[in-house]
Structure formats: structure tokens, C-alpha cells
């Protein structure tokens, strides 16, 4: 598996599946979640999410991508940051692992991830990036390309640095 980093918008990625940073109700929201719902088609995505019956923190569930370039959206629920001693790291690792498992079940070969939990949920970006890179590189999967999509230059630089030291690569 190859892990690369880009600076950009998750909703514009031309991959088999994109990951959504959702909430447990799968009810839509701001940030990535709002952008994904709008770009996919809000009504259809809302209905598809409603049929999934929610999603626990650390778990992941898929819907079609509807109007997105990506064929599927894998919705995952990251932990809210509560200072670091409330199981946040374990839950965030679970998100990345479960997204790859769901991607494998779908037959997705390329998957783009946003920086789960680092917006509204407040996870420190560098610590989240370390969890992302080490978990992805340490998980057995049939996914061939993982793209980490940074929304700002500082996050992109962190991914680039971590990938350089872990044998991945940065692009764009
Ligand atoms: N493309 C890529 N990254 C983005 C985009 C985008 N279009 N928009 C924001 N980011 P967040 P969370 C970055 O808040 O912390 C929602 O309301 C953003 O800069 O989307 O897991 C849900 O419904 C940040 O670094 O997700 C939940 O209630 C990262 O994506 C809650 O927020 C994640 O920010 C989930 O919070």
C-alpha cells in the first residue's frame, strides 16, 4: 500500500472511496461532513445515512457517493478530544483501521482520508497525523492507494514530514 499526502478538498478526490468525518447520529454537520453531504447531494446522502442507524465512535459505515467522483463514502466517527487520557488515541486508530476494513469489503482500491477529529472534535493535528500514518502503514489491506488530504498548509507539512520518516510519500 502506498500512502501519499495532498493539500486539497476531500470532496474533489478522484478515488474509489472518500472518508467522511461524521458524528454518531450520522446526521450531517459542518466541516468535512457538511461538504461531503452538499457535494454528494444532500437529500440522497441524508436518506442513505438515516438507513444506517448511526455509527459508534471508532467505527465506520459506507454509503454510495452519489454525485461525488468517489463511488463510495465511508463514514467514520472520530473521538472528541478530552485531554488525551480518555481513549482518544485508541478510538482514532480504530477509525483508520475500520475504514480500511470497510474499503476492503467494498472492493475499493483507492481511499482518501480527511484529518479525522482535528476540526470540531479538537484532536491536536500533529498527534492525529501520527496516529493516521502509523495506523495506516501498520494495517493489512487490499487498498493500494491511501491519500491523506490536508485542508491547510500546516497539516500538509506535518503529513509530508511524517511520511518521509515512515517511508510514504507526499504529492501535489
Ligand atoms: N476537505 C478536507 N478537509 C477538510 C474539509 C474539506 N472540504 N473541510 C474541513 N476539513 P471536521 P471532526 C478539515 O470538523 O473534527 C462535523 O460537524 C478540517 O480543517 O470536519 O472529526 C461532524 O458532523 C479539519 O482539519 O471533523 C461532527 O459533528 C478536519 O478536516 C464533527 O464535525 C476535520 O474537521 C466531526 O469533527
PDB file of C-alpha atoms and ligand atoms in Angstrom:
ATOM      1  CA  UNK A   1       0.000   0.000   0.000  1.00  0.00           C
ATOM      2  CA  UNK A   2       1.186   3.492  -0.869  1.00  0.00           C
ATOM      3  CA  UNK A   3       0.324   6.421   1.417  1.00  0.00           C
ATOM      4  CA  UNK A   4       0.530   9.916  -0.050  1.00  0.00           C
ATOM      5  CA  UNK A   5      -0.433  13.388   1.157  1.00  0.00           C
ATOM      6  CA  UNK A   6      -2.071  16.189  -0.816  1.00  0.00           C
ATOM      7  CA  UNK A   7      -3.364  19.659   0.005  1.00  0.00           C
ATOM      8  CA  UNK A   8      -6.978  19.931  -1.094  1.00  0.00           C
ATOM      9  CA  UNK A   9     -10.676  19.295  -0.658  1.00  0.00           C
ATOM     10  CA  UNK A  10     -11.776  15.765   0.241  1.00  0.00           C
ATOM     11  CA  UNK A  11     -14.937  16.055  -1.854  1.00  0.00           C
ATOM     12  CA  UNK A  12     -12.948  16.572  -5.067  1.00  0.00           C
ATOM     13  CA  UNK A  13     -10.781  13.468  -4.810  1.00  0.00           C
ATOM     14  CA  UNK A  14     -10.943  11.061  -7.729  1.00  0.00           C
ATOM     15  CA  UNK A  15     -10.638   7.830  -5.749  1.00  0.00           C
ATOM     16  CA  UNK A  16     -12.852   4.788  -5.180  1.00  0.00           C
ATOM     17  CA  UNK A  17     -13.888   5.912  -1.692  1.00  0.00           C
ATOM     18  CA  UNK A  18     -13.601   9.034   0.417  1.00  0.00           C
ATOM     19  CA  UNK A  19     -13.867   9.048   4.186  1.00  0.00           C
ATOM     20  CA  UNK A  20     -16.275  11.373   5.956  1.00  0.00           C
ATOM     21  CA  UNK A  21     -15.567  12.738   9.455  1.00  0.00           C
ATOM     22  CA  UNK A  22     -19.083  12.187  10.776  1.00  0.00           C
ATOM     23  CA  UNK A  23     -20.896  12.131  14.131  1.00  0.00           C
ATOM     24  CA  UNK A  24     -22.546   9.173  15.886  1.00  0.00           C
ATOM     25  CA  UNK A  25     -26.006  10.104  14.627  1.00  0.00           C
ATOM     26  CA  UNK A  26     -24.737  10.275  11.006  1.00  0.00           C
ATOM     27  CA  UNK A  27     -26.951  13.336  10.895  1.00  0.00           C
ATOM     28  CA  UNK A  28     -24.685  15.606   8.873  1.00  0.00           C
ATOM     29  CA  UNK A  29     -22.942  18.650  10.274  1.00  0.00           C
ATOM     30  CA  UNK A  30     -20.232  21.190   9.482  1.00  0.00           C
ATOM     31  CA  UNK A  31     -16.659  20.822   8.212  1.00  0.00           C
ATOM     32  CA  UNK A  32     -15.962  17.721   6.128  1.00  0.00           C
ATOM     33  CA  UNK A  33     -19.398  16.280   6.902  1.00  0.00           C
ATOM     34  CA  UNK A  34     -21.227  19.333   5.562  1.00  0.00           C
ATOM     35  CA  UNK A  35     -19.042  19.487   2.463  1.00  0.00           C
ATOM     36  CA  UNK A  36     -19.498  15.768   1.747  1.00  0.00           C
ATOM     37  CA  UNK A  37     -23.278  15.944   2.107  1.00  0.00           C
ATOM     38  CA  UNK A  38     -23.518  19.010  -0.160  1.00  0.00           C
ATOM     39  CA  UNK A  39     -21.214  17.624  -2.848  1.00  0.00           C
ATOM     40  CA  UNK A  40     -22.832  14.170  -2.848  1.00  0.00           C
ATOM     41  CA  UNK A  41     -26.363  15.576  -2.939  1.00  0.00           C
ATOM     42  CA  UNK A  42     -27.761  16.461   0.470  1.00  0.00           C
ATOM     43  CA  UNK A  43     -31.120  14.752   0.222  1.00  0.00           C
ATOM     44  CA  UNK A  44     -29.851  11.398  -1.069  1.00  0.00           C
ATOM     45  CA  UNK A  45     -26.927  11.333   1.356  1.00  0.00           C
ATOM     46  CA  UNK A  46     -29.168  12.205   4.268  1.00  0.00           C
ATOM     47  CA  UNK A  47     -31.553   9.372   3.419  1.00  0.00           C
ATOM     48  CA  UNK A  48     -28.735   6.853   2.944  1.00  0.00           C
ATOM     49  CA  UNK A  49     -27.181   7.839   6.285  1.00  0.00           C
ATOM     50  CA  UNK A  50     -30.528   7.620   8.061  1.00  0.00           C
ATOM     51  CA  UNK A  51     -30.835   3.980   6.931  1.00  0.00           C
ATOM     52  CA  UNK A  52     -27.511   3.091   8.632  1.00  0.00           C
ATOM     53  CA  UNK A  53     -28.898   3.688  12.126  1.00  0.00           C
ATOM     54  CA  UNK A  54     -25.959   5.670  13.486  1.00  0.00           C
ATOM     55  CA  UNK A  55     -22.318   4.733  13.967  1.00  0.00           C
ATOM     56  CA  UNK A  56     -20.297   4.293  17.155  1.00  0.00           C
ATOM     57  CA  UNK A  57     -17.146   6.301  17.785  1.00  0.00           C
ATOM     58  CA  UNK A  58     -14.238   4.403  16.200  1.00  0.00           C
ATOM     59  CA  UNK A  59     -16.476   2.523  13.775  1.00  0.00           C
ATOM     60  CA  UNK A  60     -17.155   3.102  10.043  1.00  0.00           C
ATOM     61  CA  UNK A  61     -20.104   2.503   7.693  1.00  0.00           C
ATOM     62  CA  UNK A  62     -20.466   3.050   3.939  1.00  0.00           C
ATOM     63  CA  UNK A  63     -22.960   4.708   1.615  1.00  0.00           C
ATOM     64  CA  UNK A  64     -22.815   5.355  -2.115  1.00  0.00           C
ATOM     65  CA  UNK A  65     -21.037   8.551  -3.197  1.00  0.00           C
ATOM     66  CA  UNK A  66     -23.996   9.720  -5.297  1.00  0.00           C
ATOM     67  CA  UNK A  67     -22.876  12.883  -7.185  1.00  0.00           C
ATOM     68  CA  UNK A  68     -19.269  12.620  -5.952  1.00  0.00           C
ATOM     69  CA  UNK A  69     -16.466  11.321  -8.161  1.00  0.00           C
ATOM     70  CA  UNK A  70     -15.882   8.706  -5.481  1.00  0.00           C
ATOM     71  CA  UNK A  71     -18.147   5.685  -5.790  1.00  0.00           C
ATOM     72  CA  UNK A  72     -18.449   5.283  -2.011  1.00  0.00           C
ATOM     73  CA  UNK A  73     -18.310   7.354   1.153  1.00  0.00           C
ATOM     74  CA  UNK A  74     -17.020   5.626   4.275  1.00  0.00           C
ATOM     75  CA  UNK A  75     -18.463   7.493   7.262  1.00  0.00           C
ATOM     76  CA  UNK A  76     -16.395   7.229  10.409  1.00  0.00           C
ATOM     77  CA  UNK A  77     -16.801   8.846  13.804  1.00  0.00           C
ATOM     78  CA  UNK A  78     -13.650  10.170  15.402  1.00  0.00           C
ATOM     79  CA  UNK A  79     -13.247  10.782  19.133  1.00  0.00           C
ATOM     80  CA  UNK A  80     -13.781  14.181  20.727  1.00  0.00           C
ATOM     81  CA  UNK A  81     -10.500  15.328  22.284  1.00  0.00           C
ATOM     82  CA  UNK A  82     -10.829  15.340  26.084  1.00  0.00           C
ATOM     83  CA  UNK A  83      -7.188  15.921  27.017  1.00  0.00           C
ATOM     84  CA  UNK A  84      -5.728  12.659  25.726  1.00  0.00           C
ATOM     85  CA  UNK A  85      -6.431  10.246  28.592  1.00  0.00           C
ATOM     86  CA  UNK A  86      -9.954   9.233  27.620  1.00  0.00           C
ATOM     87  CA  UNK A  87      -9.102   6.621  24.989  1.00  0.00           C
ATOM     88  CA  UNK A  88      -8.877   9.162  22.167  1.00  0.00           C
ATOM     89  CA  UNK A  89      -5.819   7.590  20.511  1.00  0.00           C
ATOM     90  CA  UNK A  90      -7.291   4.098  20.563  1.00  0.00           C
ATOM     91  CA  UNK A  91     -10.562   5.375  19.090  1.00  0.00           C
ATOM     92  CA  UNK A  92      -8.801   7.321  16.347  1.00  0.00           C
ATOM     93  CA  UNK A  93      -6.671   4.270  15.437  1.00  0.00           C
ATOM     94  CA  UNK A  94      -9.874   2.264  15.258  1.00  0.00           C
ATOM     95  CA  UNK A  95     -11.327   4.791  12.771  1.00  0.00           C
ATOM     96  CA  UNK A  96      -8.439   4.354  10.346  1.00  0.00           C
ATOM     97  CA  UNK A  97      -8.441   0.549  10.699  1.00  0.00           C
ATOM     98  CA  UNK A  98     -12.217   0.230  10.315  1.00  0.00           C
ATOM     99  CA  UNK A  99     -12.232   2.489   7.253  1.00  0.00           C
ATOM    100  CA  UNK A 100      -9.702   0.193   5.569  1.00  0.00           C
ATOM    101  CA  UNK A 101     -11.752  -2.869   6.542  1.00  0.00           C
ATOM    102  CA  UNK A 102     -14.914  -1.344   5.097  1.00  0.00           C
ATOM    103  CA  UNK A 103     -12.986  -0.311   1.966  1.00  0.00           C
ATOM    104  CA  UNK A 104     -11.822  -3.924   1.607  1.00  0.00           C
ATOM    105  CA  UNK A 105     -15.400  -5.180   1.914  1.00  0.00           C
ATOM    106  CA  UNK A 106     -16.443  -2.747  -0.831  1.00  0.00           C
ATOM    107  CA  UNK A 107     -13.517  -3.680  -3.074  1.00  0.00           C
ATOM    108  CA  UNK A 108     -12.185  -0.103  -3.031  1.00  0.00           C
ATOM    109  CA  UNK A 109      -8.553   0.121  -4.105  1.00  0.00           C
ATOM    110  CA  UNK A 110      -8.000   3.851  -3.505  1.00  0.00           C
ATOM    111  CA  UNK A 111      -9.223   5.741  -0.435  1.00  0.00           C
ATOM    112  CA  UNK A 112      -8.861   9.412   0.561  1.00  0.00           C
ATOM    113  CA  UNK A 113      -8.966  10.415   4.244  1.00  0.00           C
ATOM    114  CA  UNK A 114      -9.502  13.827   5.828  1.00  0.00           C
ATOM    115  CA  UNK A 115      -7.765  14.585   9.133  1.00  0.00           C
ATOM    116  CA  UNK A 116     -10.418  12.877  11.252  1.00  0.00           C
ATOM    117  CA  UNK A 117     -11.206  14.577  14.612  1.00  0.00           C
ATOM    118  CA  UNK A 118      -8.876  17.573  14.066  1.00  0.00           C
ATOM    119  CA  UNK A 119     -11.624  20.154  13.435  1.00  0.00           C
ATOM    120  CA  UNK A 120     -14.737  20.448  15.582  1.00  0.00           C
ATOM    121  CA  UNK A 121     -13.593  17.473  17.707  1.00  0.00           C
ATOM    122  CA  UNK A 122     -10.344  19.226  18.683  1.00  0.00           C
ATOM    123  CA  UNK A 123      -7.720  16.454  18.352  1.00  0.00           C
ATOM    124  CA  UNK A 124      -4.242  18.039  18.137  1.00  0.00           C
ATOM    125  CA  UNK A 125      -3.251  17.896  14.451  1.00  0.00           C
ATOM    126  CA  UNK A 126       0.269  16.525  14.837  1.00  0.00           C
ATOM    127  CA  UNK A 127      -0.790  13.748  17.199  1.00  0.00           C
ATOM    128  CA  UNK A 128      -3.686  12.892  14.895  1.00  0.00           C
ATOM    129  CA  UNK A 129      -1.368  12.781  11.885  1.00  0.00           C
ATOM    130  CA  UNK A 130       0.991  10.407  13.716  1.00  0.00           C
ATOM    131  CA  UNK A 131      -1.922   8.117  14.514  1.00  0.00           C
ATOM    132  CA  UNK A 132      -3.102   8.277  10.892  1.00  0.00           C
ATOM    133  CA  UNK A 133       0.262   7.474   9.307  1.00  0.00           C
ATOM    134  CA  UNK A 134       1.335   4.739  11.732  1.00  0.00           C
ATOM    135  CA  UNK A 135      -2.060   3.025  11.779  1.00  0.00           C
ATOM    136  CA  UNK A 136      -2.465   3.064   8.002  1.00  0.00           C
ATOM    137  CA  UNK A 137       1.056   1.746   7.400  1.00  0.00           C
ATOM    138  CA  UNK A 138       0.536  -0.942  10.049  1.00  0.00           C
ATOM    139  CA  UNK A 139      -2.785  -2.327   8.778  1.00  0.00           C
ATOM    140  CA  UNK A 140      -3.139  -5.254   6.371  1.00  0.00           C
ATOM    141  CA  UNK A 141      -5.413  -4.252   3.479  1.00  0.00           C
ATOM    142  CA  UNK A 142      -6.100  -4.743  -0.206  1.00  0.00           C
ATOM    143  CA  UNK A 143      -6.307  -0.961  -0.623  1.00  0.00           C
ATOM    144  CA  UNK A 144      -3.438   0.067  -2.898  1.00  0.00           C
ATOM    145  CA  UNK A 145      -3.505   3.850  -2.533  1.00  0.00           C
ATOM    146  CA  UNK A 146      -4.286   5.865   0.588  1.00  0.00           C
ATOM    147  CA  UNK A 147      -4.390   9.626   0.144  1.00  0.00           C
ATOM    148  CA  UNK A 148      -4.231  11.859   3.215  1.00  0.00           C
ATOM    149  CA  UNK A 149      -5.999  15.096   2.306  1.00  0.00           C
ATOM    150  CA  UNK A 150      -4.794  18.116   4.289  1.00  0.00           C
ATOM    151  CA  UNK A 151      -7.010  21.191   4.229  1.00  0.00           C
ATOM    152  CA  UNK A 152      -4.265  23.648   5.228  1.00  0.00           C
ATOM    153  CA  UNK A 153      -0.569  24.020   4.564  1.00  0.00           C
ATOM    154  CA  UNK A 154       0.493  23.325   8.165  1.00  0.00           C
ATOM    155  CA  UNK A 155      -1.301  19.956   8.184  1.00  0.00           C
ATOM    156  CA  UNK A 156       0.142  19.096   4.785  1.00  0.00           C
ATOM    157  CA  UNK A 157       3.662  19.862   6.057  1.00  0.00           C
ATOM    158  CA  UNK A 158       3.115  17.561   9.044  1.00  0.00           C
ATOM    159  CA  UNK A 159       1.975  14.705   6.792  1.00  0.00           C
ATOM    160  CA  UNK A 160       4.910  15.288   4.464  1.00  0.00           C
ATOM    161  CA  UNK A 161       7.385  15.147   7.329  1.00  0.00           C
ATOM    162  CA  UNK A 162       5.832  12.022   8.861  1.00  0.00           C
ATOM    163  CA  UNK A 163       5.598  10.211   5.542  1.00  0.00           C
ATOM    164  CA  UNK A 164       9.221  10.994   4.767  1.00  0.00           C
ATOM    165  CA  UNK A 165      10.269   9.385   8.046  1.00  0.00           C
ATOM    166  CA  UNK A 166       7.915   6.404   7.677  1.00  0.00           C
ATOM    167  CA  UNK A 167       8.589   5.575   4.036  1.00  0.00           C
ATOM    168  CA  UNK A 168       5.443   7.063   2.452  1.00  0.00           C
ATOM    169  CA  UNK A 169       5.417   9.972   0.025  1.00  0.00           C
ATOM    170  CA  UNK A 170       3.861  13.407  -0.367  1.00  0.00           C
ATOM    171  CA  UNK A 171       2.459  14.741  -3.628  1.00  0.00           C
ATOM    172  CA  UNK A 172       0.975  17.887  -5.223  1.00  0.00           C
TER     173      UNK A 172
HETATM  174  N1  LIG B   1     -11.681  18.736   2.728  1.00  0.00           N
HETATM  175  C1  LIG B   1     -10.662  18.264   3.500  1.00  0.00           C
HETATM  176  N2  LIG B   1     -10.509  18.591   4.794  1.00  0.00           N
HETATM  177  C2  LIG B   1     -11.424  19.437   5.340  1.00  0.00           C
HETATM  178  C3  LIG B   1     -12.517  19.959   4.606  1.00  0.00           C
HETATM  179  C4  LIG B   1     -12.630  19.571   3.240  1.00  0.00           C
HETATM  180  N3  LIG B   1     -13.634  20.011   2.464  1.00  0.00           N
HETATM  181  N4  LIG B   1     -13.258  20.744   5.444  1.00  0.00           N
HETATM  182  C5  LIG B   1     -12.643  20.735   6.644  1.00  0.00           C
HETATM  183  N5  LIG B   1     -11.534  19.958   6.584  1.00  0.00           N
HETATM  184  P1  LIG B   1     -14.131  18.377  10.931  1.00  0.00           P
HETATM  185  P2  LIG B   1     -14.080  16.399  13.138  1.00  0.00           P
HETATM  186  C6  LIG B   1     -10.559  19.610   7.665  1.00  0.00           C
HETATM  187  O1  LIG B   1     -14.571  19.426  11.888  1.00  0.00           O
HETATM  188  O2  LIG B   1     -13.076  17.189  13.908  1.00  0.00           O
HETATM  189  C7  LIG B   1     -18.954  17.799  11.923  1.00  0.00           C
HETATM  190  O3  LIG B   1     -19.916  18.756  12.253  1.00  0.00           O
HETATM  191  C8  LIG B   1     -10.572  20.494   8.885  1.00  0.00           C
HETATM  192  O4  LIG B   1      -9.707  21.601   8.681  1.00  0.00           O
HETATM  193  O5  LIG B   1     -14.797  18.270   9.628  1.00  0.00           O
HETATM  194  O6  LIG B   1     -13.891  14.906  13.037  1.00  0.00           O
HETATM  195  C9  LIG B   1     -19.462  16.373  12.083  1.00  0.00           C
HETATM  196  O7  LIG B   1     -20.840  16.269  11.817  1.00  0.00           O
HETATM  197  C10 LIG B   1     -10.036  19.559   9.970  1.00  0.00           C
HETATM  198  O8  LIG B   1      -8.609  19.539   9.953  1.00  0.00           O
HETATM  199  O9  LIG B   1     -14.244  16.884  11.606  1.00  0.00           O
HETATM  200  C11 LIG B   1     -19.127  16.041  13.513  1.00  0.00           C
HETATM  201  O10 LIG B   1     -20.141  16.508  14.376  1.00  0.00           O
HETATM  202  C12 LIG B   1     -10.508  18.180   9.516  1.00  0.00           C
HETATM  203  O11 LIG B   1     -10.925  18.330   8.158  1.00  0.00           O
HETATM  204  C13 LIG B   1     -17.853  16.800  13.755  1.00  0.00           C
HETATM  205  O12 LIG B   1     -17.869  17.901  12.837  1.00  0.00           O
HETATM  206  C14 LIG B   1     -11.651  17.581  10.314  1.00  0.00           C
HETATM  207  O13 LIG B   1     -12.559  18.594  10.720  1.00  0.00           O
HETATM  208  C15 LIG B   1     -16.629  15.980  13.450  1.00  0.00           C
HETATM  209  O14 LIG B   1     -15.480  16.707  13.807  1.00  0.00           O
END
